[in-house]
Amino acid sequence: MMDAITSDRDSATARLPGIAICTYEADDDGWDLIEDLSGTPWSPAGARTVPVSGADPDTLAARLGDHLRSGDCRAVLLVGRTRKAGGFRVQMRAENRTLDRTERLSRTGPGLARTTAPVADIIRALNAAGLAADASSEVEEDAGSYILYRVLADLPDGPHVPAIGLLRAPVPADEAAMRKGVKAAASAIAGHLAPQPRL
């Protein structure tokens, strides 16, 4: 009987849409969504977290694209730092530029790609969590913007566009603030995702 209950729970979890959450700065260990000894990462209500380990920008962008194309994930939340003064920032667009910013990344791709995450809801969730936050169209020149463009430009075709977002935390934010910000943003995204269809 217990095996049947466990199987049903695992099946229900598998039907939840996945959100890939990852940091793109290898030296930024300011947050960890594994909160207890189970080794299971925190997940927002209505979704399951798919942790993606950091890597060089090209490898990370390709890895995230694979998660989206396979259907394993319906959303991506990139997490990094803002070099601007103020609080948390949700970056709303990315430019078609190579990592070193010297030329276009794609000759045929659009000059700008807009994020598909629910930005207004993320800002509201961050504010409700007691965190100062705003949305910005300003592109910061780092690996986060590069990966964001790569993922947006390579989105798979289909009726449901995945939610892709970039959350930037202020440099002084400690682990508790980072965790609170990531949870708020991921929960806002999860509220827009429908369960996976039954097979």
mmCIF file of N, CA, C and O in Angstrom, residues 86-89 122-134 167-170 173-185:
data_model
loop_
_atom_site.group_PDB
_atom_site.id
_atom_site.type_symbol
_atom_site.label_atom_id
_atom_site.label_comp_id
_atom_site.label_asym_id
_atom_site.label_seq_id
_atom_site.Cartn_x
_atom_site.Cartn_y
_atom_site.Cartn_z
ATOM 1 N N GLY A 86 21.132 49.851 -5.518
ATOM 2 C CA GLY A 86 19.717 49.580 -5.276
ATOM 3 C C GLY A 86 19.476 48.150 -4.864
ATOM 4 O O GLY A 86 20.365 47.461 -4.359
ATOM 5 N N GLY A 87 18.243 47.691 -5.093
ATOM 6 C CA GLY A 87 17.837 46.369 -4.656
ATOM 7 C C GLY A 87 17.918 45.327 -5.756
ATOM 8 O O GLY A 87 18.738 45.421 -6.675
ATOM 9 N N PHE A 88 17.030 44.339 -5.654
ATOM 10 C CA PHE A 88 16.964 43.291 -6.669
ATOM 11 C C PHE A 88 16.489 43.903 -7.985
ATOM 12 O O PHE A 88 15.752 44.887 -8.004
ATOM 13 N N ARG A 89 16.893 43.306 -9.077
ATOM 14 C CA ARG A 89 16.541 43.817 -10.399
ATOM 15 C C ARG A 89 16.163 42.652 -11.305
ATOM 16 O O ARG A 89 16.855 41.628 -11.348
ATOM 17 N N ILE A 122 6.711 39.028 -10.660
ATOM 18 C CA ILE A 122 7.961 38.789 -9.922
ATOM 19 C C ILE A 122 8.285 39.986 -9.029
ATOM 20 O O ILE A 122 8.640 39.823 -7.858
ATOM 21 N N ILE A 123 8.147 41.182 -9.574
ATOM 22 C CA ILE A 123 8.422 42.387 -8.786
ATOM 23 C C ILE A 123 7.478 42.457 -7.583
ATOM 24 O O ILE A 123 7.898 42.745 -6.454
ATOM 25 N N ARG A 124 6.188 42.182 -7.810
ATOM 26 C CA ARG A 124 5.231 42.198 -6.707
ATOM 27 C C ARG A 124 5.602 41.164 -5.638
ATOM 28 O O ARG A 124 5.508 41.429 -4.435
ATOM 29 N N ALA A 125 6.027 39.982 -6.073
ATOM 30 C CA ALA A 125 6.392 38.924 -5.131
ATOM 31 C C ALA A 125 7.637 39.304 -4.330
ATOM 32 O O ALA A 125 7.712 39.048 -3.119
ATOM 33 N N LEU A 126 8.603 39.918 -4.976
ATOM 34 C CA LEU A 126 9.808 40.359 -4.277
ATOM 35 C C LEU A 126 9.465 41.433 -3.247
ATOM 36 O O LEU A 126 9.933 41.390 -2.103
ATOM 37 N N ASN A 127 8.637 42.397 -3.657
ATOM 38 C CA ASN A 127 8.220 43.453 -2.728
ATOM 39 C C ASN A 127 7.447 42.873 -1.548
ATOM 40 O O ASN A 127 7.645 43.286 -0.397
ATOM 41 N N ALA A 128 6.565 41.903 -1.828
ATOM 42 C CA ALA A 128 5.778 41.282 -0.763
ATOM 43 C C ALA A 128 6.671 40.523 0.219
ATOM 44 O O ALA A 128 6.319 40.369 1.390
ATOM 45 N N ALA A 129 7.825 40.069 -0.273
ATOM 46 C CA ALA A 129 8.778 39.365 0.594
ATOM 47 C C ALA A 129 9.668 40.331 1.365
ATOM 48 O O ALA A 129 10.573 39.904 2.092
ATOM 49 N N GLY A 130 9.409 41.626 1.191
ATOM 50 C CA GLY A 130 10.177 42.626 1.920
ATOM 51 C C GLY A 130 11.471 43.022 1.243
ATOM 52 O O GLY A 130 12.355 43.603 1.881
ATOM 53 N N LEU A 131 11.588 42.748 -0.055
ATOM 54 C CA LEU A 131 12.808 43.063 -0.799
ATOM 55 C C LEU A 131 12.556 44.211 -1.772
ATOM 56 O O LEU A 131 11.570 44.185 -2.514
ATOM 57 N N ALA A 132 13.429 45.197 -1.761
ATOM 58 C CA ALA A 132 13.351 46.274 -2.751
ATOM 59 C C ALA A 132 13.690 45.690 -4.112
ATOM 60 O O ALA A 132 14.657 44.936 -4.252
ATOM 61 N N ALA A 133 12.884 46.016 -5.127
ATOM 62 C CA ALA A 133 13.104 45.425 -6.452
ATOM 63 C C ALA A 133 12.513 46.314 -7.525
ATOM 64 O O ALA A 133 11.554 47.048 -7.284
ATOM 65 N N ASP A 134 13.109 46.240 -8.718
ATOM 66 C CA ASP A 134 12.547 46.929 -9.865
ATOM 67 C C ASP A 134 12.857 46.135 -11.122
ATOM 68 O O ASP A 134 13.614 45.160 -11.099
ATOM 69 N N LEU A 167 17.091 37.182 -12.722
ATOM 70 C CA LEU A 167 16.992 37.899 -11.458
ATOM 71 C C LEU A 167 18.388 38.292 -11.007
ATOM 72 O O LEU A 167 19.263 37.431 -10.869
ATOM 73 N N ARG A 168 18.570 39.587 -10.784
ATOM 74 C CA ARG A 168 19.862 40.081 -10.306
ATOM 75 C C ARG A 168 19.709 40.574 -8.872
ATOM 76 O O ARG A 168 18.817 41.367 -8.586
ATOM 77 N N ALA A 169 20.574 40.096 -8.002
ATOM 78 C CA ALA A 169 20.570 40.521 -6.606
ATOM 79 C C ALA A 169 21.649 41.572 -6.401
ATOM 80 O O ALA A 169 22.696 41.546 -7.066
ATOM 81 N N PRO A 170 21.429 42.498 -5.481
ATOM 82 C CA PRO A 170 22.486 43.468 -5.194
ATOM 83 C C PRO A 170 23.700 42.760 -4.601
ATOM 84 O O PRO A 170 23.556 41.735 -3.912
ATOM 85 N N ALA A 173 23.725 41.528 -0.950
ATOM 86 C CA ALA A 173 22.708 40.570 -0.488
ATOM 87 C C ALA A 173 23.371 39.309 0.060
ATOM 88 O O ALA A 173 24.201 38.696 -0.595
ATOM 89 N N ASP A 174 22.977 38.910 1.281
ATOM 90 C CA ASP A 174 23.539 37.717 1.887
ATOM 91 C C ASP A 174 22.733 36.485 1.489
ATOM 92 O O ASP A 174 21.780 36.575 0.701
ATOM 93 N N GLU A 175 23.103 35.340 2.052
ATOM 94 C CA GLU A 175 22.452 34.086 1.661
ATOM 95 C C GLU A 175 20.961 34.110 1.940
ATOM 96 O O GLU A 175 20.167 33.643 1.118
ATOM 97 N N ALA A 176 20.561 34.662 3.084
ATOM 98 C CA ALA A 176 19.135 34.694 3.427
ATOM 99 C C ALA A 176 18.356 35.544 2.435
ATOM 100 O O ALA A 176 17.270 35.158 1.981
ATOM 101 N N ALA A 177 18.897 36.704 2.063
ATOM 102 C CA ALA A 177 18.217 37.578 1.105
ATOM 103 C C ALA A 177 18.180 36.943 -0.277
ATOM 104 O O ALA A 177 17.168 37.024 -0.982
ATOM 105 N N MET A 178 19.267 36.291 -0.670
ATOM 106 C CA MET A 178 19.304 35.622 -1.971
ATOM 107 C C MET A 178 18.251 34.522 -2.031
ATOM 108 O O MET A 178 17.496 34.413 -3.002
ATOM 109 N N ARG A 179 18.193 33.706 -0.991
ATOM 110 C CA ARG A 179 17.221 32.612 -0.968
ATOM 111 C C ARG A 179 15.800 33.160 -1.021
ATOM 112 O O ARG A 179 14.945 32.645 -1.746
ATOM 113 N N LYS A 180 15.543 34.213 -0.259
ATOM 114 C CA LYS A 180 14.210 34.813 -0.239
ATOM 115 C C LYS A 180 13.849 35.349 -1.625
ATOM 116 O O LYS A 180 12.725 35.169 -2.094
ATOM 117 N N GLY A 181 14.803 35.996 -2.293
ATOM 118 C CA GLY A 181 14.545 36.543 -3.622
ATOM 119 C C GLY A 181 14.289 35.472 -4.666
ATOM 120 O O GLY A 181 13.372 35.576 -5.476
ATOM 121 N N VAL A 182 15.101 34.428 -4.645
ATOM 122 C CA VAL A 182 14.936 33.333 -5.608
ATOM 123 C C VAL A 182 13.594 32.644 -5.399
ATOM 124 O O VAL A 182 12.870 32.338 -6.355
ATOM 125 N N LYS A 183 13.240 32.404 -4.132
ATOM 126 C CA LYS A 183 11.956 31.748 -3.842
ATOM 127 C C LYS A 183 10.784 32.602 -4.314
ATOM 128 O O LYS A 183 9.819 32.087 -4.900
ATOM 129 N N ALA A 184 10.846 33.897 -4.064
ATOM 130 C CA ALA A 184 9.752 34.779 -4.480
ATOM 131 C C ALA A 184 9.611 34.792 -5.989
ATOM 132 O O ALA A 184 8.501 34.686 -6.529
ATOM 133 N N ALA A 185 10.735 34.919 -6.696
ATOM 134 C CA ALA A 185 10.687 34.961 -8.163
ATOM 135 C C ALA A 185 10.198 33.641 -8.747
ATOM 136 O O ALA A 185 9.348 33.616 -9.648
#
